[in-house]
PDB file of C-alpha atoms in Angstrom:
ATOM      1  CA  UNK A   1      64.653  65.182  19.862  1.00  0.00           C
ATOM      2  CA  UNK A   2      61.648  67.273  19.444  1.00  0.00           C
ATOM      3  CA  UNK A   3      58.692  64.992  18.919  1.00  0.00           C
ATOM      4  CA  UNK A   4      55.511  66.032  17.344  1.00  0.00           C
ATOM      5  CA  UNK A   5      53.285  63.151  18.007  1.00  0.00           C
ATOM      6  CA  UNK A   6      54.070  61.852  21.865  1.00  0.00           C
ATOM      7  CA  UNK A   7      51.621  59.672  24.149  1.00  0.00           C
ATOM      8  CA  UNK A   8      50.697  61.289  27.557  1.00  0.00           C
ATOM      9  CA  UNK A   9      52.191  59.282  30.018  1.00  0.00           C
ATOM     10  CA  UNK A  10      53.151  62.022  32.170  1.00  0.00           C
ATOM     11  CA  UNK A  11      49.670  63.209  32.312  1.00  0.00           C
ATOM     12  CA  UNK A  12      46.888  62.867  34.918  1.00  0.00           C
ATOM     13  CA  UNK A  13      43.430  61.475  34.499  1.00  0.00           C
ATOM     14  CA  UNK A  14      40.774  63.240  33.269  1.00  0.00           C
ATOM     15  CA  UNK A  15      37.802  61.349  34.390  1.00  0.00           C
ATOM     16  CA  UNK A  16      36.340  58.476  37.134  1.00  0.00           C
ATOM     17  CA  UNK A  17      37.085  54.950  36.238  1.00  0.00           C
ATOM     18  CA  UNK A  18      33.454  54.197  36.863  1.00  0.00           C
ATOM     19  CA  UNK A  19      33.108  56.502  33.504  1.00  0.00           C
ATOM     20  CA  UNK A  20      34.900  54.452  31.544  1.00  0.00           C
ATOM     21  CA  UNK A  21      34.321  50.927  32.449  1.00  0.00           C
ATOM     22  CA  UNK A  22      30.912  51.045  32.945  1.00  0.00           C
ATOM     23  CA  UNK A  23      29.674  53.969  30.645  1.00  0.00           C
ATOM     24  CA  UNK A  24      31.811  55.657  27.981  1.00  0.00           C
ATOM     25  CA  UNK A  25      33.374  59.162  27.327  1.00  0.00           C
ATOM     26  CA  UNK A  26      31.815  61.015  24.462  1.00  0.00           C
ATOM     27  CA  UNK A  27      33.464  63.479  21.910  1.00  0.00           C
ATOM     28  CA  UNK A  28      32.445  65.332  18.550  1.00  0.00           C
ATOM     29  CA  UNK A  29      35.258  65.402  16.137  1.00  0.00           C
ATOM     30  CA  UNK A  30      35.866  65.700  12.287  1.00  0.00           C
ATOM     31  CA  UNK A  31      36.610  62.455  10.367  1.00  0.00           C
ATOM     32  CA  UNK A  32      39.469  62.737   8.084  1.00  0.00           C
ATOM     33  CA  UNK A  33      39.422  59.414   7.217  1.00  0.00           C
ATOM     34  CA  UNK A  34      41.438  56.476   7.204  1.00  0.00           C
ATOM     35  CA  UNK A  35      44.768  55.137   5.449  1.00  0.00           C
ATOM     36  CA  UNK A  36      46.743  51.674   5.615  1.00  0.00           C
ATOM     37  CA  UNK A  37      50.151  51.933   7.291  1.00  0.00           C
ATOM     38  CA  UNK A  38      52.880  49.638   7.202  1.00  0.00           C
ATOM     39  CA  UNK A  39      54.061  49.658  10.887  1.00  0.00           C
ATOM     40  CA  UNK A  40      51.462  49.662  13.940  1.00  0.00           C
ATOM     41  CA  UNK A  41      53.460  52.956  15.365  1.00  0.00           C
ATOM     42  CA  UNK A  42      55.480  55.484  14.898  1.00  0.00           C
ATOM     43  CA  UNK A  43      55.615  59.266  15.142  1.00  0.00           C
ATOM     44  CA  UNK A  44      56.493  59.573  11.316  1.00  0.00           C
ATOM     45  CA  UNK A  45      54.068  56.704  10.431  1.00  0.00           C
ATOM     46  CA  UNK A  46      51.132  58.431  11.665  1.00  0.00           C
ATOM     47  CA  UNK A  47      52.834  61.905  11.046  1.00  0.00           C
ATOM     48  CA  UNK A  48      52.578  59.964   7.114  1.00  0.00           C
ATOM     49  CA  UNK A  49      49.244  59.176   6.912  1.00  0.00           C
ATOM     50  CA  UNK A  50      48.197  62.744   8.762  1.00  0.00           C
ATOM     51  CA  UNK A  51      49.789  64.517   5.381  1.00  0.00           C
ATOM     52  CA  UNK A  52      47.826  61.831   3.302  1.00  0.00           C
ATOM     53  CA  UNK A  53      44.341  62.350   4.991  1.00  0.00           C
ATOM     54  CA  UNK A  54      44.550  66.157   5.319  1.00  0.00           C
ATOM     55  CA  UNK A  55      45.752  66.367   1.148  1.00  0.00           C
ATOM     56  CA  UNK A  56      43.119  64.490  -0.006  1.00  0.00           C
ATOM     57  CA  UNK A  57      40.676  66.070   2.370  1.00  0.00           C
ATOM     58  CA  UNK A  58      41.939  69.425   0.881  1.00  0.00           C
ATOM     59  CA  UNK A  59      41.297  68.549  -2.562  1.00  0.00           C
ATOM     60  CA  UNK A  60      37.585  66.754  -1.372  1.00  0.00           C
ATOM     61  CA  UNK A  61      36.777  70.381  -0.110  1.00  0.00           C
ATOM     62  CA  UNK A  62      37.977  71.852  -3.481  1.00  0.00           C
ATOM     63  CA  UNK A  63      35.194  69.999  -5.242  1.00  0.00           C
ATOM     64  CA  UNK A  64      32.728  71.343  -2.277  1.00  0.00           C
ATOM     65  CA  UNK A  65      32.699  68.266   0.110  1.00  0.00           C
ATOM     66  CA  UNK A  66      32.010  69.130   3.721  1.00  0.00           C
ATOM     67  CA  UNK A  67      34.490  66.689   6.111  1.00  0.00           C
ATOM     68  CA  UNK A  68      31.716  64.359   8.274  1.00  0.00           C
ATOM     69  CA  UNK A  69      31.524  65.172  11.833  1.00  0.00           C
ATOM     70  CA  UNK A  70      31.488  61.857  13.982  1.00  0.00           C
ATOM     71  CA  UNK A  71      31.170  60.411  17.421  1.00  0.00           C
ATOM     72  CA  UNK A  72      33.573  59.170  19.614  1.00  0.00           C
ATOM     73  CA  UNK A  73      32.672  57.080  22.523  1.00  0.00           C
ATOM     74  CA  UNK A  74      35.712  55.770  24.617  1.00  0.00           C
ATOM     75  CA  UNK A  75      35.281  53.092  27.068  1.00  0.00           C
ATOM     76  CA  UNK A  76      37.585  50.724  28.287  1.00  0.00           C
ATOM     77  CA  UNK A  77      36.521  48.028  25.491  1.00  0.00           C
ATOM     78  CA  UNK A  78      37.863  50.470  22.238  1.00  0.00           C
ATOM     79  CA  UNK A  79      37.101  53.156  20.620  1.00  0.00           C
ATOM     80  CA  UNK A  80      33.429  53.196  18.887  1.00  0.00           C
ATOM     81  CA  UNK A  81      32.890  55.732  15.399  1.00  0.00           C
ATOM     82  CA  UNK A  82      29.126  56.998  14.789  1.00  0.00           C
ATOM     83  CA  UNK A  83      27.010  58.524  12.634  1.00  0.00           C
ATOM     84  CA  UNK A  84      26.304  62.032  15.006  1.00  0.00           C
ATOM     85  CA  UNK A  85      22.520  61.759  14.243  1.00  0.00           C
ATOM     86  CA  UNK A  86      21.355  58.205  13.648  1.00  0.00           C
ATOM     87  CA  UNK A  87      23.803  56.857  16.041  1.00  0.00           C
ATOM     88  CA  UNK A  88      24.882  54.362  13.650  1.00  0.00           C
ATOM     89  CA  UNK A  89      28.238  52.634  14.311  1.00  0.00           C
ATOM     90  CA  UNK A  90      30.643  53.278  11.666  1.00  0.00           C
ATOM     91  CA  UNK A  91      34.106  51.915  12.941  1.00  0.00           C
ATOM     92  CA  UNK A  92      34.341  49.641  16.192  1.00  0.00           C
ATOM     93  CA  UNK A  93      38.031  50.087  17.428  1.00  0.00           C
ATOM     94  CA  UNK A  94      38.513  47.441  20.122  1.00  0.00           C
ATOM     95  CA  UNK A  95      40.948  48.308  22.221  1.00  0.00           C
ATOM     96  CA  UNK A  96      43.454  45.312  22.263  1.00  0.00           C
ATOM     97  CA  UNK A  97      43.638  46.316  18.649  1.00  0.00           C
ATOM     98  CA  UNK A  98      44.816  50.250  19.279  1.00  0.00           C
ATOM     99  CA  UNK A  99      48.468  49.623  19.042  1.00  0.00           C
ATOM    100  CA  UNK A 100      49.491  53.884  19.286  1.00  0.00           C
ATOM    101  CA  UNK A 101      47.651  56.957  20.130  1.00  0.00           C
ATOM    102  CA  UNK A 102      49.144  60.469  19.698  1.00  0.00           C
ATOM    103  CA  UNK A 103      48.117  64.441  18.849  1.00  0.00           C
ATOM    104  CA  UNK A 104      49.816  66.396  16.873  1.00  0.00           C
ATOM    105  CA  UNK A 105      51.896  69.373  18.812  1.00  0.00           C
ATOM    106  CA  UNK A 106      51.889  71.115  15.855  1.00  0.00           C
ATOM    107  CA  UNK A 107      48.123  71.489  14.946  1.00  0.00           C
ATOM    108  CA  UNK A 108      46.192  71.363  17.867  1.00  0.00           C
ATOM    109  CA  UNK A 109      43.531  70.076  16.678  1.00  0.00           C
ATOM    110  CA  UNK A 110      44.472  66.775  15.025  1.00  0.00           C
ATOM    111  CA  UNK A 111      44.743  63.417  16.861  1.00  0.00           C
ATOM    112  CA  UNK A 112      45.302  59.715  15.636  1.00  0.00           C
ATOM    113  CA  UNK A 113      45.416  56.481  16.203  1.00  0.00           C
ATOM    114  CA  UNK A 114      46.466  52.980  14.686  1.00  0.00           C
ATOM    115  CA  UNK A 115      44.302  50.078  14.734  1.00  0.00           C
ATOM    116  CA  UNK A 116      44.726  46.510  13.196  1.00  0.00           C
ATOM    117  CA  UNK A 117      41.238  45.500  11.073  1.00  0.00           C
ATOM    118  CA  UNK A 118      39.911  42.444  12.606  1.00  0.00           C
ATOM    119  CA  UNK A 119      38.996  41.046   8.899  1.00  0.00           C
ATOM    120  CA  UNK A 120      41.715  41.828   6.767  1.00  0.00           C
ATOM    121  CA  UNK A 121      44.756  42.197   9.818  1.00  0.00           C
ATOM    122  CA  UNK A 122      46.069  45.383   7.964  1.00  0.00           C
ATOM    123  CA  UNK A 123      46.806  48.321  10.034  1.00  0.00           C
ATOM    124  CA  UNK A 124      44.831  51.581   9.392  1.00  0.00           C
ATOM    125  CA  UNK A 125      45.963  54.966  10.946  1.00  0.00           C
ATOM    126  CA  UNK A 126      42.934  57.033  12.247  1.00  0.00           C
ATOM    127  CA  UNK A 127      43.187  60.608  11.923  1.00  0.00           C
ATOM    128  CA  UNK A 128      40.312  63.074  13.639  1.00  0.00           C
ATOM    129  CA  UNK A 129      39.927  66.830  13.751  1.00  0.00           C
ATOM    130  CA  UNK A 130      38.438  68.001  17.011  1.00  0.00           C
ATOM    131  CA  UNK A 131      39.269  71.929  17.464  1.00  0.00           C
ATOM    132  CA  UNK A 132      41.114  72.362  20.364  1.00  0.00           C
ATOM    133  CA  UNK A 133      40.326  69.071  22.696  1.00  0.00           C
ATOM    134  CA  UNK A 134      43.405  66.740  20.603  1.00  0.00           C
ATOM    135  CA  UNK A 135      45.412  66.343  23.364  1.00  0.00           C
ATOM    136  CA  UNK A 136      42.301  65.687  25.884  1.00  0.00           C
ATOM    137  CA  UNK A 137      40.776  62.632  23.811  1.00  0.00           C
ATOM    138  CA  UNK A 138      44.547  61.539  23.498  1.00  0.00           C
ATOM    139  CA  UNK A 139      44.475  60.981  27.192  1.00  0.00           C
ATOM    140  CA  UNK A 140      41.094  59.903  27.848  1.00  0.00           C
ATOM    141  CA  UNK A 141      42.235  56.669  25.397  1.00  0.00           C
ATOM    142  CA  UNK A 142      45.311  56.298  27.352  1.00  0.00           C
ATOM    143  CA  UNK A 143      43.157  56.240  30.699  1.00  0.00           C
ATOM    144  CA  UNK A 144      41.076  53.789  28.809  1.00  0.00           C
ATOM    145  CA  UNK A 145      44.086  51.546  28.336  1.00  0.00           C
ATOM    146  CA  UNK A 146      45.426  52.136  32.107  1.00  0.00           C
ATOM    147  CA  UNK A 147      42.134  50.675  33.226  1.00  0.00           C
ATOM    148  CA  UNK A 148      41.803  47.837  31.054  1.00  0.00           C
ATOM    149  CA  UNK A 149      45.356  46.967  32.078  1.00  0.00           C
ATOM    150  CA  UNK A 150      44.344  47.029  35.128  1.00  0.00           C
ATOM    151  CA  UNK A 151      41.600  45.005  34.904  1.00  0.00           C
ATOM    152  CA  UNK A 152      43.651  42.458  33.232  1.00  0.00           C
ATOM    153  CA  UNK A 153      45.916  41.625  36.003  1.00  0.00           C
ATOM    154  CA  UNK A 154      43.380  41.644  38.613  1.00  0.00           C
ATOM    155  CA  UNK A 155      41.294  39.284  35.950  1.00  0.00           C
ATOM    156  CA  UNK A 156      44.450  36.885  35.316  1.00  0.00           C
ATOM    157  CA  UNK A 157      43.841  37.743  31.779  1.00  0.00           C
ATOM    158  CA  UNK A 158      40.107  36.212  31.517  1.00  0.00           C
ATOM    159  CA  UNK A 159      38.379  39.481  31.771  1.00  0.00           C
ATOM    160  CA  UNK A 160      39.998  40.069  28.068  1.00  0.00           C
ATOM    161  CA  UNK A 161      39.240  37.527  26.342  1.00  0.00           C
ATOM    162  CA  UNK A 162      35.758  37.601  27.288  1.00  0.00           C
ATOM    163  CA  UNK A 163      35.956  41.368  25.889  1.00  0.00           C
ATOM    164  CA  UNK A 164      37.379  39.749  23.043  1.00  0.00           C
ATOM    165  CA  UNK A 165      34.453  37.430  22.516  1.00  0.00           C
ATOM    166  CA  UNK A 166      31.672  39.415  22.886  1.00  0.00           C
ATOM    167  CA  UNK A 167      33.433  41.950  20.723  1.00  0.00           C
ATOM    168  CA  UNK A 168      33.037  39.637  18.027  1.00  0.00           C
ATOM    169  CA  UNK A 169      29.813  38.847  19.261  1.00  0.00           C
ATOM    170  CA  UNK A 170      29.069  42.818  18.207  1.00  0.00           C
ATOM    171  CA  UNK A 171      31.153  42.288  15.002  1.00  0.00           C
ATOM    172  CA  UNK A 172      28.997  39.676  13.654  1.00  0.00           C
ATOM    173  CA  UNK A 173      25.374  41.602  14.970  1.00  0.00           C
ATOM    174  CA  UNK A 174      26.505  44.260  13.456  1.00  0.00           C
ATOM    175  CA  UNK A 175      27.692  42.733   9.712  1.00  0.00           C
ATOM    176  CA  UNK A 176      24.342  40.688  10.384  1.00  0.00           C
ATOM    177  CA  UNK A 177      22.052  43.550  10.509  1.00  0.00           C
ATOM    178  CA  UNK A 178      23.675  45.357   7.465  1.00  0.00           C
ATOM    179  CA  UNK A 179      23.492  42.350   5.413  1.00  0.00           C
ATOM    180  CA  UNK A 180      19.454  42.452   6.437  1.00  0.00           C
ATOM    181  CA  UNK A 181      19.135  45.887   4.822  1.00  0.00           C
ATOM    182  CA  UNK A 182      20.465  45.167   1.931  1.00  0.00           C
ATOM    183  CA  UNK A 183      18.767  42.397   1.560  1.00  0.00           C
ATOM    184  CA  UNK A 184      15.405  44.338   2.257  1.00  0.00           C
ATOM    185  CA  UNK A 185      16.663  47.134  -0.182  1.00  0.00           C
ATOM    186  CA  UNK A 186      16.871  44.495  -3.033  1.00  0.00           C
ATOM    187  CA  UNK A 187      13.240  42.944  -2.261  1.00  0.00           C
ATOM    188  CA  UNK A 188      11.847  46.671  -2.028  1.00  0.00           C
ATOM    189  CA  UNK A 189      13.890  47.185  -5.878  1.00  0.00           C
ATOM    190  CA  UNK A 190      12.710  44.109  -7.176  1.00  0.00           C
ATOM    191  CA  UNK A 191       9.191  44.552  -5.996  1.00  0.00           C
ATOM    192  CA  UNK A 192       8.963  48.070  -7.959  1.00  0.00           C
ATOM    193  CA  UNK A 193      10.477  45.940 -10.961  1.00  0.00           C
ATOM    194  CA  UNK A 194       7.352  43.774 -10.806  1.00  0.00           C
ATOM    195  CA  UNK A 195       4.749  46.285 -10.772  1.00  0.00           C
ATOM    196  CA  UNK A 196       6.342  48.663 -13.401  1.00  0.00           C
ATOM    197  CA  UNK A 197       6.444  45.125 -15.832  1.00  0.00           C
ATOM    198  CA  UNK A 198       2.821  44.265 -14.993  1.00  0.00           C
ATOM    199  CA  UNK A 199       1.831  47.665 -15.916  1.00  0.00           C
ATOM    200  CA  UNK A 200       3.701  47.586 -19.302  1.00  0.00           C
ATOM    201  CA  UNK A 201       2.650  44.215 -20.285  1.00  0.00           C
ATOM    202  CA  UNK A 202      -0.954  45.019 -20.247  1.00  0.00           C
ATOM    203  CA  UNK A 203      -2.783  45.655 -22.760  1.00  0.00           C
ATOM    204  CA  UNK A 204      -4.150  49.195 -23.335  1.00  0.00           C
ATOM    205  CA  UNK A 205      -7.382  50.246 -22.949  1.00  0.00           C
ATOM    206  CA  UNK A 206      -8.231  46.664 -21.648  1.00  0.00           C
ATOM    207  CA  UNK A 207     -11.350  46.383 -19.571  1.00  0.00           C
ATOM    208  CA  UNK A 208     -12.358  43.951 -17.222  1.00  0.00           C
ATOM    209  CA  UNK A 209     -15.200  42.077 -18.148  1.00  0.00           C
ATOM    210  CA  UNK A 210     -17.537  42.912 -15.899  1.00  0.00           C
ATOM    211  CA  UNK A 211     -20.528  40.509 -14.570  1.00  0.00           C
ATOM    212  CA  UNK A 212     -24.311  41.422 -15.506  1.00  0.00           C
ATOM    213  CA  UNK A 213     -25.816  43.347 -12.927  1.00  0.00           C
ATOM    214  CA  UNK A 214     -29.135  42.293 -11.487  1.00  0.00           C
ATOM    215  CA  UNK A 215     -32.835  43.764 -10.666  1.00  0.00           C
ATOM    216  CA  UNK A 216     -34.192  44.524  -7.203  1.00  0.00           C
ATOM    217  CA  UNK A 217     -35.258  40.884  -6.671  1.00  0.00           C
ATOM    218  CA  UNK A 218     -31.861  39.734  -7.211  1.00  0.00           C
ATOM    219  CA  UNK A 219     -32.303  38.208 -11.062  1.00  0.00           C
ATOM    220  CA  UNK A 220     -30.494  38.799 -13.922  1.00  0.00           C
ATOM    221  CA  UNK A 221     -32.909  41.073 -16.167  1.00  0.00           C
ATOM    222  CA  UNK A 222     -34.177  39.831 -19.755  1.00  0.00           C
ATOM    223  CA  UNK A 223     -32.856  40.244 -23.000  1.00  0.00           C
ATOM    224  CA  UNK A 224     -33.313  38.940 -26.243  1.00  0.00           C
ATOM    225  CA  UNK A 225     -30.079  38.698 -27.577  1.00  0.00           C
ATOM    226  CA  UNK A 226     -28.650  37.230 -24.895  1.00  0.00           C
ATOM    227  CA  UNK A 227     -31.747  34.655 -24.722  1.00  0.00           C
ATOM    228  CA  UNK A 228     -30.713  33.910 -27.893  1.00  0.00           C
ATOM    229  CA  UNK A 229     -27.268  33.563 -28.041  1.00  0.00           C
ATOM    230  CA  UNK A 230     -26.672  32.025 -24.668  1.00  0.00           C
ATOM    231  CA  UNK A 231     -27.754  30.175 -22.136  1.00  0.00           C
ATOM    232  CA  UNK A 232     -28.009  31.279 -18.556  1.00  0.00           C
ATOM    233  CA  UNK A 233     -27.007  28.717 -16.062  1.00  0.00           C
ATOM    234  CA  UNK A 234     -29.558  29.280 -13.018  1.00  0.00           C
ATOM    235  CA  UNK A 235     -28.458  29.858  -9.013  1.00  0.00           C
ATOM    236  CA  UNK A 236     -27.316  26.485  -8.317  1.00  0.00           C
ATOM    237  CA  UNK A 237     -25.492  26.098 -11.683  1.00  0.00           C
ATOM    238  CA  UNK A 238     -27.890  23.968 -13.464  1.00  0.00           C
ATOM    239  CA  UNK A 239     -29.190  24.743 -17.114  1.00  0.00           C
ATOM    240  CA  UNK A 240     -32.843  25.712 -17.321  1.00  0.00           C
ATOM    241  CA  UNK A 241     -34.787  22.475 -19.448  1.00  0.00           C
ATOM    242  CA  UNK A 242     -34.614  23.318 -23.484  1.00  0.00           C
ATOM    243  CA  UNK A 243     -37.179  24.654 -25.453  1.00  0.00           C
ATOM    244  CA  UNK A 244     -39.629  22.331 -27.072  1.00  0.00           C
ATOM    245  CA  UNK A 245     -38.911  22.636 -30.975  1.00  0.00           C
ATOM    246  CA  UNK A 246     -42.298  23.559 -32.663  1.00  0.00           C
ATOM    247  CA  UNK A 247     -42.807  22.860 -36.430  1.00  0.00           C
ATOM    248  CA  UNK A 248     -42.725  25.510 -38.793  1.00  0.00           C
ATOM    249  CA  UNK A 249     -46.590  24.647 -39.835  1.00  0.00           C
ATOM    250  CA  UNK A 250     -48.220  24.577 -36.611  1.00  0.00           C
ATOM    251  CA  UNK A 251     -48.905  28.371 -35.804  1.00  0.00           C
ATOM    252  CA  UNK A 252     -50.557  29.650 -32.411  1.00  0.00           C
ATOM    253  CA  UNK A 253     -52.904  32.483 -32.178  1.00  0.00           C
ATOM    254  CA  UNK A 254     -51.990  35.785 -29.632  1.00  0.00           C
ATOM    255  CA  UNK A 255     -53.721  33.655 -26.634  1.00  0.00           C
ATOM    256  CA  UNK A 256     -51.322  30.717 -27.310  1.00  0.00           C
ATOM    257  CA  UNK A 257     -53.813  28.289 -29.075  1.00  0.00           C
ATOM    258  CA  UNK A 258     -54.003  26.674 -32.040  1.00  0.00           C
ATOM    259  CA  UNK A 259     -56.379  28.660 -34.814  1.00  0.00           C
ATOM    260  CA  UNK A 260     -59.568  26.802 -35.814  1.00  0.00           C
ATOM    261  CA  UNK A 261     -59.264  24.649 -39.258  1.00  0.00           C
ATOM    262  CA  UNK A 262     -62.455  22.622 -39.912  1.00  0.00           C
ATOM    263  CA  UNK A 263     -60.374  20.945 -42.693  1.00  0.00           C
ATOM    264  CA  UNK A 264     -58.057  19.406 -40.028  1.00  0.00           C
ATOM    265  CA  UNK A 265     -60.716  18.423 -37.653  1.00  0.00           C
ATOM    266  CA  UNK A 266     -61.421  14.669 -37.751  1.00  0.00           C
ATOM    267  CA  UNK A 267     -64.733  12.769 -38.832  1.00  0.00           C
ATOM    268  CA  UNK A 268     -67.402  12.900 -35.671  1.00  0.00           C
ATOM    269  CA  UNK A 269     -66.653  16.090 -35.168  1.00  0.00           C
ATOM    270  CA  UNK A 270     -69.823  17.755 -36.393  1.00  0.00           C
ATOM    271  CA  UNK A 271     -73.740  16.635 -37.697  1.00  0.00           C
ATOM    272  CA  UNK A 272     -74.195  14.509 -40.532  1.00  0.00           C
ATOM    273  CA  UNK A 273     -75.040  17.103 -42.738  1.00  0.00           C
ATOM    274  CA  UNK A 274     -72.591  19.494 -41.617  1.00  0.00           C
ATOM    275  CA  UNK A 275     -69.797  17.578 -41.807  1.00  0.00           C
ATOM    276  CA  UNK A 276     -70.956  16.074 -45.671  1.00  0.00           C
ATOM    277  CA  UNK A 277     -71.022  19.738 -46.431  1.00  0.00           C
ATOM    278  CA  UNK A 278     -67.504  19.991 -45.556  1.00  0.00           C
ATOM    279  CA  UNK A 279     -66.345  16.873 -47.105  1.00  0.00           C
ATOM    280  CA  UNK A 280     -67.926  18.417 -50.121  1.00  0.00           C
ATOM    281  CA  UNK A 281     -65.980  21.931 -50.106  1.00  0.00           C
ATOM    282  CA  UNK A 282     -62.865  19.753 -48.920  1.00  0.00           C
ATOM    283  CA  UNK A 283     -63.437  17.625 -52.174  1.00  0.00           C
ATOM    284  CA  UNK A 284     -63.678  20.389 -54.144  1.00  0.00           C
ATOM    285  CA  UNK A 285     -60.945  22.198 -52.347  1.00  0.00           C
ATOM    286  CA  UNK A 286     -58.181  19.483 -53.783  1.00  0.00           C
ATOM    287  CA  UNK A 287     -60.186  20.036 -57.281  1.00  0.00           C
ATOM    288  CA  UNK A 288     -59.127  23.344 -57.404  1.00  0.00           C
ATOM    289  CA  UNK A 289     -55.691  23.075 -56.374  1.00  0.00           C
ATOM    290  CA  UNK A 290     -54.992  19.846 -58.662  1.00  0.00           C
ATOM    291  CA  UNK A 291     -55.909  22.209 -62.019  1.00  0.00           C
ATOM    292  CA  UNK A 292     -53.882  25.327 -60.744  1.00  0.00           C
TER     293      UNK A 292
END
């Protein structure tokens, strides 16, 4: 039977072991994307899914969508998806979780594997355009395996689940740091929130009151009004003593003093005949104003 999809058994290796278990292979492909499948292999499961991706890919690059170009790094611990530039891990493909690997004889350029999600334990059939290297990342993951199979054996099975732990050591780092951008995202929103409400809840063409300014010797400079109206406190917060209330009557020349009134002056104040001259006018005085 003429299969389309095989695994390279028959092949040889492409590269050192020391490559793979201690550093990692690296490839640039096009990422189709990914679909659930119902078994974990199969020629016409992935063969399936292929015809899925590369449809809906079609009609993604109708509406003028470019397919993403990704990463690959292959080690002996899985199969890692990035973002080209920013080197941000997309997928993390452990390898005990690869269950089949295959390219596709009849397009040379597409490859594909199946992987069971560590979260929700449904299987998901990667598929990847890479030009013409298919059928050499196909065998670098199979080397991949070889080596870790390897390893188990000579490990008594310990080395893996060590893998496995730190693996989900990764896992949770990486959830972990994607939770703390969003989370910074949302104060960063709800910080702008703030300041656009503050700036609509004010009112316009409020000013703030400003304090009085103050002369070269550091005092607040006089005025009237504000004499009148209100009281200064001084430095140390104190009021300055009141004003002395003067009567209405008593009136004080330019100089401050009161203006002479020999009618108001008491008795002993001048000669004998001076002062009966004034008693005299004084008398008469309160004459006049009694007849007025």
């Amino acid at each position: 039977m003429n299969r389309a999809f095989s695994r390279k058994k028959d092949k040889t290796w492409m590269h050192t072991p020391e490559a793979l278990s201690k550093h990692f292979i690296p490839y640039n492909a096009k990422f189709l994307g990914s679909t659930e499948v119902e078994q974990p292999k199969g020629t016409e499961v992935v063969r399936d899914a292929v015809r899925k991706l590369k449809f809906a890919r079609h009609i993604k690059k109708s509406e003028g969508q470019k397919i993403p170009k990704v990463e690959l790094q292959i080690s002996i611990y899985g199969v890692k998806i990035l973002e080209p530039k920013t080197k941000e891990v997309q997928h993390n493909c452990q390898l005990h979780r690869i269950s089949f690997c295959a390219d596709d004889k009849t397009d040379k350029r597409i490859f594909t594997f199946i992987c069971k999600d560590s979260e929700s334990n449904k299987h998901l059939c990667y598929v990847f355009d890479s030009e013409k290297c298919a059928e050499e990342i196909t065998l670098t993951i199979g080397q991949a395996f070889d080596l870790a199979y390897r390893k188990f054996l000579e490990s008594g099975g310990k080395d893996v689940e060590t893998r496995k732990q730190i693996a989900g050591l990764q896992k949770r780092i990486q959830d972990l740091e994607t939770e703390n951008m969003e989370l910074k995202n949302k104060v960063h929103d709800l910080e702008n929130k703030l300041r656009i409400t503050q700036v609509s809840t004010s009112p316009a063409g409020s000013v703030t009151p400003k304090s009085p300014s103050t002369d070269i010797f550091d005092m607040i400079p006089f005025s009237p009004i504000s004499h009148q109206s209100s009281s200064i406190p001084t430095r140390n917060g104190t009021q300055p003593p009141p004003v002395p209330t003067r009567s209405a009557e008593t009136k004080r020349d330019l100089f401050g003093a009161e203006p002479f009134d020999p009618f108001n002056c008491g008795a002993g104040d001048f000669p004998p005949d001076i002062q009966s001259k004034l008693d005299e006018m004084q008398r008469q005085r309160w004459r006049g104003s009694k007849w007025d």
